[in-house]
mmCIF file of C-alpha atoms and ligand atoms in Angstrom:
data_model
loop_
_atom_site.group_PDB
_atom_site.id
_atom_site.type_symbol
_atom_site.label_atom_id
_atom_site.label_comp_id
_atom_site.label_asym_id
_atom_site.label_seq_id
_atom_site.Cartn_x
_atom_site.Cartn_y
_atom_site.Cartn_z
ATOM 1 C CA MET A 1 59.058 -152.296 219.925
ATOM 2 C CA LYS A 2 61.795 -151.276 222.351
ATOM 3 C CA PRO A 3 62.237 -153.526 225.394
ATOM 4 C CA PRO A 4 60.797 -152.105 228.621
ATOM 5 C CA HIS A 5 63.164 -150.200 230.886
ATOM 6 C CA CYS A 6 64.496 -152.368 233.674
ATOM 7 C CA MET A 7 63.201 -149.885 236.196
ATOM 8 C CA ARG A 8 60.642 -149.676 238.946
ATOM 9 C CA TYR A 9 58.873 -146.546 240.080
ATOM 10 C CA GLU A 10 59.369 -146.102 243.809
ATOM 11 C CA LYS A 11 58.712 -143.695 246.668
ATOM 12 C CA ASN A 12 60.423 -144.153 250.035
ATOM 13 C CA ASP A 13 61.533 -147.663 248.975
ATOM 14 C CA ARG A 14 57.920 -148.618 248.295
ATOM 15 C CA SER A 15 57.048 -149.639 244.777
ATOM 16 C CA VAL A 16 54.581 -147.331 242.976
ATOM 17 C CA THR A 17 52.182 -148.647 240.309
ATOM 18 C CA VAL A 18 51.776 -146.471 237.229
ATOM 19 C CA GLY A 19 48.802 -146.744 234.879
ATOM 20 C CA ALA A 20 48.340 -144.878 231.601
ATOM 21 C CA VAL A 21 45.075 -143.700 230.058
ATOM 22 C CA ILE A 22 45.245 -143.016 226.310
ATOM 23 C CA PRO A 23 42.095 -141.306 224.972
ATOM 24 C CA CYS A 24 41.659 -142.184 221.275
ATOM 25 C CA ALA A 25 37.923 -141.713 220.984
ATOM 26 C CA GLY A 26 38.002 -138.273 219.282
ATOM 27 C CA LYS A 27 36.465 -137.982 215.839
ATOM 28 C CA GLY A 28 39.422 -135.988 214.525
ATOM 29 C CA ALA A 29 37.174 -134.014 212.187
ATOM 30 C CA ARG A 30 39.951 -131.467 211.502
ATOM 31 C CA SER A 31 42.369 -134.125 210.225
ATOM 32 C CA GLY A 32 40.436 -134.500 206.946
ATOM 33 C CA LEU A 33 40.964 -138.284 207.067
ATOM 34 C CA SER A 34 38.179 -140.830 206.588
ATOM 35 C CA ASP A 35 39.497 -142.963 209.454
ATOM 36 C CA ASN A 36 40.477 -142.049 213.028
ATOM 37 C CA LYS A 37 43.756 -140.081 212.780
ATOM 38 C CA VAL A 38 45.130 -141.989 215.775
ATOM 39 C CA LEU A 39 44.723 -145.263 213.843
ATOM 40 C CA HIS A 40 45.836 -143.899 210.445
ATOM 41 C CA THR A 41 48.929 -145.858 209.414
ATOM 42 C CA VAL A 42 51.901 -143.905 208.080
ATOM 43 C CA GLY A 43 54.798 -146.044 206.907
ATOM 44 C CA CYS A 44 54.443 -149.145 209.026
ATOM 45 C CA LYS A 45 52.770 -147.775 212.159
ATOM 46 C CA CYS A 46 49.919 -145.561 213.345
ATOM 47 C CA SER A 47 50.107 -142.816 215.976
ATOM 48 C CA LEU A 48 48.685 -145.118 218.674
ATOM 49 C CA GLU A 49 51.471 -147.663 218.096
ATOM 50 C CA TYR A 50 54.157 -144.972 218.539
ATOM 51 C CA VAL A 51 52.450 -143.942 221.786
ATOM 52 C CA LEU A 52 52.254 -147.555 223.030
ATOM 53 C CA ASP A 53 55.950 -148.070 222.139
ATOM 54 C CA ALA A 54 56.907 -145.038 224.267
ATOM 55 C CA PHE A 55 54.758 -146.044 227.260
ATOM 56 C CA THR A 56 56.010 -149.642 227.093
ATOM 57 C CA ALA A 57 59.601 -148.366 227.017
ATOM 58 C CA ALA A 58 58.823 -146.124 230.019
ATOM 59 C CA GLY A 59 57.872 -149.270 231.962
ATOM 60 C CA VAL A 60 54.335 -148.344 233.027
ATOM 61 C CA ASP A 61 52.320 -151.192 234.581
ATOM 62 C CA HIS A 62 49.202 -150.971 232.440
ATOM 63 C CA ILE A 63 47.829 -148.899 229.560
ATOM 64 C CA ALA A 64 44.096 -148.337 229.071
ATOM 65 C CA VAL A 65 43.423 -147.388 225.441
ATOM 66 C CA VAL A 66 40.048 -145.622 225.354
ATOM 67 C CA ALA A 67 38.307 -145.959 222.001
ATOM 68 C CA ALA A 68 34.918 -145.272 220.431
ATOM 69 C CA GLU A 69 32.801 -148.324 219.662
ATOM 70 C CA ASN A 70 33.514 -148.018 215.905
ATOM 71 C CA ASP A 71 37.267 -148.281 216.457
ATOM 72 C CA LEU A 72 37.168 -150.907 219.180
ATOM 73 C CA SER A 73 38.099 -153.911 217.058
ATOM 74 C CA ALA A 74 41.067 -152.070 215.454
ATOM 75 C CA VAL A 75 42.238 -150.926 218.895
ATOM 76 C CA LYS A 76 41.845 -154.473 220.287
ATOM 77 C CA ASP A 77 44.114 -155.831 217.511
ATOM 78 C CA ILE A 78 46.800 -153.232 218.249
ATOM 79 C CA ALA A 79 46.543 -153.565 222.061
ATOM 80 C CA ALA A 80 46.913 -157.364 221.736
ATOM 81 C CA ARG A 81 50.521 -156.828 220.605
ATOM 82 C CA TYR A 82 51.407 -154.932 223.815
ATOM 83 C CA PRO A 83 51.258 -157.076 226.986
ATOM 84 C CA SER A 84 50.357 -154.137 229.265
ATOM 85 C CA ALA A 85 47.722 -152.544 226.977
ATOM 86 C CA PHE A 86 43.978 -153.211 226.945
ATOM 87 C CA PRO A 87 40.976 -151.499 225.298
ATOM 88 C CA VAL A 88 38.279 -149.533 227.141
ATOM 89 C CA ILE A 89 35.044 -148.157 225.635
ATOM 90 C CA GLY A 90 34.999 -144.354 225.452
ATOM 91 C CA GLY A 91 32.283 -141.933 226.523
ATOM 92 C CA ALA A 92 30.428 -139.102 224.783
ATOM 93 C CA THR A 93 33.067 -136.515 225.740
ATOM 94 C CA ARG A 94 36.820 -136.624 226.278
ATOM 95 C CA GLY A 95 36.207 -136.186 230.021
ATOM 96 C CA GLN A 96 33.912 -139.231 230.162
ATOM 97 C CA SER A 97 36.423 -141.243 228.139
ATOM 98 C CA VAL A 98 39.236 -140.367 230.557
ATOM 99 C CA LEU A 99 37.012 -141.270 233.505
ATOM 100 C CA ASN A 100 36.209 -144.674 231.922
ATOM 101 C CA GLY A 101 39.934 -145.255 231.481
ATOM 102 C CA LEU A 102 40.714 -144.243 235.078
ATOM 103 C CA ARG A 103 37.979 -146.493 236.489
ATOM 104 C CA ALA A 104 39.105 -149.480 234.406
ATOM 105 C CA ARG A 105 42.084 -150.231 236.647
ATOM 106 C CA LYS A 106 43.461 -148.756 239.877
ATOM 107 C CA CYS A 107 47.048 -147.600 240.340
ATOM 108 C CA ASP A 108 49.094 -145.109 242.411
ATOM 109 C CA ILE A 109 49.946 -142.701 239.571
ATOM 110 C CA ALA A 110 47.791 -142.187 236.467
ATOM 111 C CA VAL A 111 49.351 -140.720 233.300
ATOM 112 C CA ILE A 112 46.900 -139.336 230.754
ATOM 113 C CA HIS A 113 48.215 -138.943 227.202
ATOM 114 C CA ASP A 114 46.498 -138.125 223.908
ATOM 115 C CA GLY A 115 46.646 -140.926 221.347
ATOM 116 C CA ALA A 116 47.265 -138.229 218.730
ATOM 117 C CA ARG A 117 50.677 -137.229 220.193
ATOM 118 C CA PRO A 118 52.960 -139.902 218.698
ATOM 119 C CA PHE A 119 56.252 -138.080 219.349
ATOM 120 C CA VAL A 120 56.186 -138.464 223.138
ATOM 121 C CA SER A 121 59.461 -139.878 224.452
ATOM 122 C CA PRO A 122 59.915 -142.338 227.346
ATOM 123 C CA ASP A 123 62.010 -139.649 229.085
ATOM 124 C CA LEU A 124 59.147 -137.147 228.985
ATOM 125 C CA ILE A 125 56.770 -139.769 230.447
ATOM 126 C CA LEU A 126 59.340 -140.417 233.184
ATOM 127 C CA ARG A 127 59.594 -136.682 234.019
ATOM 128 C CA ALA A 128 55.824 -136.392 234.373
ATOM 129 C CA VAL A 129 55.548 -139.545 236.513
ATOM 130 C CA LYS A 130 58.434 -138.576 238.801
ATOM 131 C CA SER A 131 56.908 -135.139 239.372
ATOM 132 C CA ALA A 132 53.554 -136.760 240.215
ATOM 133 C CA ILE A 133 55.257 -139.139 242.681
ATOM 134 C CA GLU A 134 57.062 -136.223 244.329
ATOM 135 C CA PHE A 135 54.498 -133.399 244.102
ATOM 136 C CA GLY A 136 51.140 -134.968 243.172
ATOM 137 C CA SER A 137 51.168 -133.951 239.507
ATOM 138 C CA GLY A 138 53.424 -133.446 236.482
ATOM 139 C CA ILE A 139 52.028 -131.593 233.468
ATOM 140 C CA ALA A 140 54.114 -131.477 230.269
ATOM 141 C CA ALA A 141 54.239 -127.874 228.990
ATOM 142 C CA VAL A 142 56.463 -125.672 226.837
ATOM 143 C CA PRO A 143 56.952 -121.880 226.978
ATOM 144 C CA SER A 144 54.690 -120.176 224.450
ATOM 145 C CA VAL A 145 56.625 -119.228 221.310
ATOM 146 C CA ASP A 146 53.947 -117.063 219.707
ATOM 147 C CA THR A 147 52.663 -113.834 221.191
ATOM 148 C CA VAL A 148 49.095 -114.518 222.326
ATOM 149 C CA LYS A 149 46.425 -111.844 221.763
ATOM 150 C CA ARG A 150 43.242 -111.332 223.694
ATOM 151 C CA VAL A 151 40.284 -109.806 221.817
ATOM 152 C CA ASP A 152 37.488 -108.345 223.962
ATOM 153 C CA GLY A 153 33.811 -108.025 223.060
ATOM 154 C CA ASP A 154 34.397 -104.627 221.397
ATOM 155 C CA GLY A 155 37.161 -105.996 219.184
ATOM 156 C CA ARG A 156 39.950 -104.343 221.181
ATOM 157 C CA VAL A 157 43.180 -106.351 220.905
ATOM 158 C CA SER A 158 45.737 -106.656 223.665
ATOM 159 C CA SER A 159 48.823 -108.836 224.108
ATOM 160 C CA LEU A 160 49.279 -111.236 227.000
ATOM 161 C CA PRO A 161 52.728 -111.215 228.655
ATOM 162 C CA ARG A 162 54.517 -114.034 226.822
ATOM 163 C CA GLY A 163 56.965 -114.712 229.668
ATOM 164 C CA GLU A 164 54.062 -116.017 231.786
ATOM 165 C CA LEU A 165 52.483 -118.221 229.097
ATOM 166 C CA PHE A 166 52.975 -121.945 228.546
ATOM 167 C CA ASN A 167 51.357 -124.358 226.115
ATOM 168 C CA ALA A 168 50.076 -127.411 227.959
ATOM 169 C CA GLN A 169 50.661 -130.807 226.362
ATOM 170 C CA THR A 170 50.216 -134.372 227.463
ATOM 171 C CA PRO A 171 51.457 -136.550 229.191
ATOM 172 C CA GLN A 172 49.859 -135.244 232.366
ATOM 173 C CA ALA A 173 50.514 -137.422 235.416
ATOM 174 C CA PHE A 174 48.594 -137.287 238.702
ATOM 175 C CA SER A 175 48.160 -139.051 241.995
ATOM 176 C CA TYR A 176 45.444 -141.564 241.038
ATOM 177 C CA PRO A 177 42.944 -140.925 243.881
ATOM 178 C CA ASP A 178 43.147 -137.149 243.303
ATOM 179 C CA ILE A 179 42.554 -137.198 239.536
ATOM 180 C CA LEU A 180 39.789 -139.824 239.921
ATOM 181 C CA PHE A 181 38.124 -137.603 242.557
ATOM 182 C CA ALA A 182 38.520 -134.550 240.277
ATOM 183 C CA TYR A 183 36.987 -136.269 237.245
ATOM 184 C CA GLU A 184 34.130 -137.836 239.229
ATOM 185 C CA ARG A 185 32.911 -134.433 240.431
ATOM 186 C CA PHE A 186 33.586 -132.624 237.129
ATOM 187 C CA SER A 187 30.895 -131.946 234.570
ATOM 188 C CA GLY A 188 31.199 -130.024 231.337
ATOM 189 C CA GLU A 189 33.648 -129.757 228.477
ATOM 190 C CA GLN A 190 37.409 -129.804 228.864
ATOM 191 C CA THR A 191 40.464 -130.439 226.742
ATOM 192 C CA ASP A 192 43.022 -130.429 229.537
ATOM 193 C CA ASP A 193 43.239 -132.787 232.518
ATOM 194 C CA ALA A 194 45.201 -130.239 234.596
ATOM 195 C CA GLU A 195 42.168 -127.895 234.416
ATOM 196 C CA VAL A 196 39.879 -130.596 235.836
ATOM 197 C CA TYR A 197 42.469 -131.268 238.562
ATOM 198 C CA ALA A 198 42.758 -127.535 239.376
ATOM 199 C CA GLN A 199 38.953 -127.100 239.546
ATOM 200 C CA ALA A 200 38.892 -129.763 242.258
ATOM 201 C CA GLY A 201 41.202 -127.558 244.348
ATOM 202 C CA PHE A 202 44.601 -129.116 243.538
ATOM 203 C CA SER A 203 47.629 -127.179 242.241
ATOM 204 C CA PRO A 204 49.033 -128.573 238.973
ATOM 205 C CA ARG A 205 52.817 -128.598 238.634
ATOM 206 C CA LEU A 206 54.494 -128.206 235.235
ATOM 207 C CA VAL A 207 57.396 -130.257 233.873
ATOM 208 C CA ASP A 208 59.440 -129.525 230.728
ATOM 209 C CA GLY A 209 57.533 -130.753 227.698
ATOM 210 C CA SER A 210 58.966 -130.887 224.190
ATOM 211 C CA TYR A 211 58.327 -128.822 221.054
ATOM 212 C CA ASP A 212 58.572 -132.111 219.104
ATOM 213 C CA ASN A 213 55.637 -133.511 221.072
ATOM 214 C CA ILE A 214 53.032 -132.098 218.661
ATOM 215 C CA LYS A 215 49.432 -133.168 218.423
ATOM 216 C CA ILE A 216 48.317 -134.441 215.042
ATOM 217 C CA THR A 217 45.463 -132.267 213.828
ATOM 218 C CA SER A 218 45.926 -132.063 210.031
ATOM 219 C CA PRO A 219 47.166 -134.496 207.330
ATOM 220 C CA ARG A 220 50.291 -132.307 207.082
ATOM 221 C CA ASP A 221 51.215 -133.259 210.668
ATOM 222 C CA LEU A 222 51.189 -136.931 209.649
ATOM 223 C CA LEU A 223 54.065 -136.213 207.250
ATOM 224 C CA ALA A 224 56.318 -135.738 210.277
ATOM 225 C CA LEU A 225 55.855 -139.384 211.293
ATOM 226 C CA PRO A 226 58.759 -141.651 210.402
ATOM 227 C CA THR A 227 58.088 -143.553 207.210
ATOM 228 C CA ASP A 228 59.185 -146.965 206.122
ATOM 229 C CA CYS A 229 62.244 -147.086 203.819
ATOM 230 C CA ARG A 230 62.707 -149.738 201.137
ATOM 231 C CA ILE A 231 65.904 -150.491 199.258
ATOM 232 C CA GLY A 232 66.115 -152.160 195.854
ATOM 233 C CA VAL A 233 69.114 -153.463 193.909
ATOM 234 C CA GLY A 234 69.414 -153.863 190.134
ATOM 235 C CA TYR A 235 72.077 -155.181 187.758
ATOM 236 C CA ASP A 236 72.381 -155.366 183.976
ATOM 237 C CA VAL A 237 74.971 -156.174 181.305
ATOM 238 C CA HIS A 238 74.858 -155.714 177.519
ATOM 239 C CA ARG A 239 77.263 -156.690 174.734
ATOM 240 C CA LEU A 240 79.216 -153.896 172.975
ATOM 241 C CA VAL A 241 78.950 -154.110 169.174
ATOM 242 C CA GLU A 242 79.695 -151.928 166.178
ATOM 243 C CA GLY A 243 76.918 -150.090 164.404
ATOM 244 C CA ARG A 244 74.955 -149.106 167.536
ATOM 245 C CA LYS A 245 74.712 -145.818 169.452
ATOM 246 C CA LEU A 246 76.045 -145.929 173.005
ATOM 247 C CA VAL A 247 73.461 -144.622 175.491
ATOM 248 C CA LEU A 248 74.128 -144.727 179.250
ATOM 249 C CA GLY A 249 71.841 -143.159 181.846
ATOM 250 C CA GLY A 250 69.814 -141.641 179.005
ATOM 251 C CA VAL A 251 72.869 -139.748 177.677
ATOM 252 C CA HIS A 252 74.347 -140.339 174.226
ATOM 253 C CA ILE A 253 78.091 -141.002 174.507
ATOM 254 C CA PRO A 254 80.213 -140.723 171.336
ATOM 255 C CA PHE A 255 82.038 -144.062 170.871
ATOM 256 C CA GLU A 256 82.802 -146.433 168.029
ATOM 257 C CA LYS A 257 80.537 -149.118 169.484
ATOM 258 C CA GLY A 258 77.155 -149.274 171.202
ATOM 259 C CA LEU A 259 75.233 -151.714 173.367
ATOM 260 C CA LEU A 260 73.208 -154.462 171.717
ATOM 261 C CA GLY A 261 69.661 -155.129 172.876
ATOM 262 C CA HIS A 262 65.948 -155.099 172.061
ATOM 263 C CA SER A 263 65.526 -151.537 173.380
ATOM 264 C CA ASP A 264 68.265 -148.904 173.228
ATOM 265 C CA ALA A 265 70.120 -151.302 175.611
ATOM 266 C CA ASP A 266 70.928 -148.607 178.188
ATOM 267 C CA ALA A 267 72.365 -150.961 180.806
ATOM 268 C CA LEU A 268 72.581 -148.200 183.431
ATOM 269 C CA LEU A 269 68.912 -147.184 183.154
ATOM 270 C CA HIS A 270 67.953 -150.869 183.136
ATOM 271 C CA ALA A 271 69.822 -151.393 186.433
ATOM 272 C CA VAL A 272 68.148 -148.297 187.937
ATOM 273 C CA THR A 273 64.723 -149.427 186.686
ATOM 274 C CA ASP A 274 65.147 -152.899 188.167
ATOM 275 C CA ALA A 275 66.333 -151.441 191.500
ATOM 276 C CA LEU A 276 63.262 -149.177 191.590
ATOM 277 C CA LEU A 277 60.856 -152.019 190.746
ATOM 278 C CA SER A 278 62.498 -154.294 193.314
ATOM 279 C CA ALA A 279 62.246 -151.699 196.104
ATOM 280 C CA ALA A 280 58.566 -151.153 195.282
ATOM 281 C CA ASN A 281 57.873 -154.912 195.382
ATOM 282 C CA LEU A 282 56.906 -154.902 191.680
ATOM 283 C CA PRO A 283 57.775 -157.483 188.972
ATOM 284 C CA ASP A 284 61.182 -157.000 187.321
ATOM 285 C CA ILE A 285 62.048 -155.321 184.040
ATOM 286 C CA GLY A 286 62.080 -158.603 182.074
ATOM 287 C CA VAL A 287 58.535 -159.384 183.187
ATOM 288 C CA LEU A 288 57.073 -155.900 182.652
ATOM 289 C CA TYR A 289 58.886 -155.029 179.389
ATOM 290 C CA PRO A 290 59.796 -158.388 177.737
ATOM 291 C CA ASP A 291 62.123 -158.371 174.734
ATOM 292 C CA SER A 292 59.589 -160.591 172.932
ATOM 293 C CA ASP A 293 57.173 -157.617 172.841
ATOM 294 C CA GLU A 294 57.476 -155.578 169.619
ATOM 295 C CA ARG A 295 56.209 -152.448 171.420
ATOM 296 C CA PHE A 296 59.572 -152.226 173.160
ATOM 297 C CA SER A 297 61.713 -152.668 170.050
ATOM 298 C CA GLY A 298 64.258 -149.838 169.909
ATOM 299 C CA ILE A 299 62.425 -147.964 172.694
ATOM 300 C CA SER A 300 64.266 -145.379 174.775
ATOM 301 C CA SER A 301 64.959 -146.902 178.211
ATOM 302 C CA ALA A 302 64.059 -143.494 179.677
ATOM 303 C CA LEU A 303 60.445 -144.330 178.798
ATOM 304 C CA LEU A 304 60.720 -147.670 180.623
ATOM 305 C CA LEU A 305 62.119 -145.951 183.735
ATOM 306 C CA SER A 306 59.333 -143.326 183.606
ATOM 307 C CA ASP A 307 56.736 -146.095 183.381
ATOM 308 C CA ALA A 308 58.332 -147.969 186.309
ATOM 309 C CA LEU A 309 58.333 -144.723 188.343
ATOM 310 C CA LYS A 310 54.621 -144.274 187.633
ATOM 311 C CA ARG A 311 53.969 -147.809 188.875
ATOM 312 C CA ALA A 312 56.046 -147.285 192.044
ATOM 313 C CA THR A 313 54.309 -143.957 192.756
ATOM 314 C CA GLY A 314 50.946 -145.636 192.195
ATOM 315 C CA ALA A 315 51.926 -148.286 194.756
ATOM 316 C CA GLY A 316 52.425 -145.500 197.346
ATOM 317 C CA PHE A 317 56.194 -144.936 197.157
ATOM 318 C CA SER A 318 58.399 -141.958 196.419
ATOM 319 C CA VAL A 319 62.072 -142.040 195.423
ATOM 320 C CA ARG A 320 64.531 -140.848 198.036
ATOM 321 C CA SER A 321 67.860 -141.524 196.328
ATOM 322 C CA VAL A 322 69.719 -143.632 193.785
ATOM 323 C CA SER A 323 73.330 -144.746 193.632
ATOM 324 C CA ALA A 324 74.822 -146.574 190.659
ATOM 325 C CA VAL A 325 78.116 -147.817 189.254
ATOM 326 C CA VAL A 326 78.945 -148.434 185.575
ATOM 327 C CA MET A 327 81.573 -151.053 184.750
ATOM 328 C CA ALA A 328 83.270 -150.285 181.420
ATOM 329 C CA GLN A 329 86.858 -150.609 180.183
ATOM 330 C CA LYS A 330 86.168 -148.030 177.442
ATOM 331 C CA PRO A 331 85.165 -145.295 176.741
ATOM 332 C CA LYS A 332 86.318 -143.053 179.581
ATOM 333 C CA LEU A 333 83.058 -142.043 181.267
ATOM 334 C CA SER A 334 84.155 -139.391 183.783
ATOM 335 C CA PRO A 335 83.461 -136.415 181.412
ATOM 336 C CA TYR A 336 79.845 -137.620 181.049
ATOM 337 C CA ILE A 337 79.070 -138.362 184.705
ATOM 338 C CA PRO A 338 77.526 -134.912 185.502
ATOM 339 C CA ALA A 339 75.153 -135.178 182.516
ATOM 340 C CA ILE A 340 74.261 -138.792 183.413
ATOM 341 C CA ARG A 341 73.508 -137.832 187.018
ATOM 342 C CA LYS A 342 71.258 -134.964 185.915
ATOM 343 C CA SER A 343 69.488 -137.181 183.402
ATOM 344 C CA ILE A 344 68.704 -139.882 185.990
ATOM 345 C CA ALA A 345 67.713 -137.300 188.628
ATOM 346 C CA ASP A 346 65.341 -135.605 186.170
ATOM 347 C CA LEU A 347 63.785 -138.930 185.163
ATOM 348 C CA LEU A 348 63.177 -139.813 188.835
ATOM 349 C CA GLY A 349 62.108 -136.286 189.864
ATOM 350 C CA ILE A 350 64.778 -135.933 192.578
ATOM 351 C CA PRO A 351 67.609 -133.402 193.125
ATOM 352 C CA THR A 352 70.884 -134.255 191.357
ATOM 353 C CA GLU A 353 72.713 -134.587 194.695
ATOM 354 C CA ARG A 354 70.520 -137.629 195.432
ATOM 355 C CA ALA A 355 71.443 -139.366 192.179
ATOM 356 C CA ASN A 356 75.054 -140.439 192.255
ATOM 357 C CA VAL A 357 76.855 -142.429 189.576
ATOM 358 C CA SER A 358 80.411 -143.701 189.512
ATOM 359 C CA ALA A 359 82.372 -145.530 186.829
ATOM 360 C CA THR A 360 85.019 -148.190 187.051
ATOM 361 C CA THR A 361 87.052 -150.416 184.747
ATOM 362 C CA THR A 362 87.580 -154.067 185.549
ATOM 363 C CA GLU A 363 91.379 -153.799 185.121
ATOM 364 C CA GLY A 364 91.245 -155.543 181.766
ATOM 365 C CA LEU A 365 89.659 -158.650 183.261
ATOM 366 C CA GLY A 366 86.786 -160.642 181.748
ATOM 367 C CA VAL A 367 84.415 -159.665 178.943
ATOM 368 C CA ILE A 368 84.056 -156.130 180.308
ATOM 369 C CA GLY A 369 87.817 -155.701 180.601
ATOM 370 C CA GLN A 370 88.263 -156.911 177.030
ATOM 371 C CA GLY A 371 85.823 -154.249 175.827
ATOM 372 C CA ASP A 372 83.091 -156.694 174.777
ATOM 373 C CA ALA A 373 80.403 -155.556 177.259
ATOM 374 C CA ILE A 374 79.315 -152.820 179.678
ATOM 375 C CA ALA A 375 77.570 -153.609 182.972
ATOM 376 C CA ALA A 376 75.843 -151.472 185.579
ATOM 377 C CA SER A 377 74.604 -151.943 189.108
ATOM 378 C CA ALA A 378 72.237 -149.613 191.007
ATOM 379 C CA SER A 379 70.465 -149.282 194.314
ATOM 380 C CA VAL A 380 67.370 -147.166 194.896
ATOM 381 C CA ILE A 381 65.865 -146.070 198.219
ATOM 382 C CA LEU A 382 62.116 -145.464 198.391
ATOM 383 C CA THR A 383 59.964 -144.117 201.186
ATOM 384 C CA GLU A 384 56.304 -144.895 201.652
ATOM 385 C CA SER A 385 54.219 -141.833 200.980
ATOM 386 C CA ALA A 386 52.204 -140.553 203.944
ATOM 387 C CA GLN A 387 48.916 -140.818 202.056
HETATM 388 MG MG1 MG B 1 69.005 -154.781 179.909
#
């Protein structure tokens, strides 16, 4: 969590208290998820946590998180990690939930923001609050990109003038007494706080929203949330002997010697496999494919890497990139690097430009330099899949 801004909201040298109301009580039926989309964790955080991070960074005084009874214990756990946040029980409609949140604690300026808009920035919150301090309200909105059509009862279609159209978002900030008054006299359905405010006779004022500030409605939208990255490192070395085929990165390389081992002894694929398993928090290659197991005698290491990939995918990860270095005095590997890169990329199901391999000698030093062994080191980056 970012540290709070060292700022105070003020008007005419008087300090202004700012409270946030975050409705999270919607059922989110369109999201297709079994849990509340606002609480659905992607990577290491859920949408509500991104929202609370932004409001904490914007330095608001308190944050009422309005949740349905079913979600209350989950929301309590999350709110407990944010000193200014606290849970409030929601109502039967969004309007009643907002009203419960407003009544929970008084302030000078109330900012209402959907829990399902995780991409809100502290700067956008600040713009809305400052407008509300100055003019009574600040409604985040962006000019409409699409042409909007109106269809009348007879099916006649007409276009609305796009230059006059804006898409309203949240945050929407208001003078607290005015929005409380507006909600207390309002009955019916609404999806927009500015509409409730306008129906009470006030004039909403727009501030620049952001096209990034989308509302999560489908599982696809969740893919836009940042995901957690994991890095893994692997290393392997095998002895070079006569009478064996040399295989590196799944590619056969003509040479008078080959690597000795229980499998095909592909040191490069072993390093990549161990890096992948390590990043996915899985046991290492020696544990999963022990050389005491006859099933792995002479096996192609490509099969071991494919099996490790299946395990990592099953654990909820996908491969982002791999980078590896082969240490060999001989043979000269540069002519084979393109084929090795393609082989590894194909095995991992990633584009070749995300699978890079380099080769180096050890300047004649040590067992590698004397041509008795080949070693390889690799790092793999994984991301947690959204679902
Ligand atoms: Mg090995």
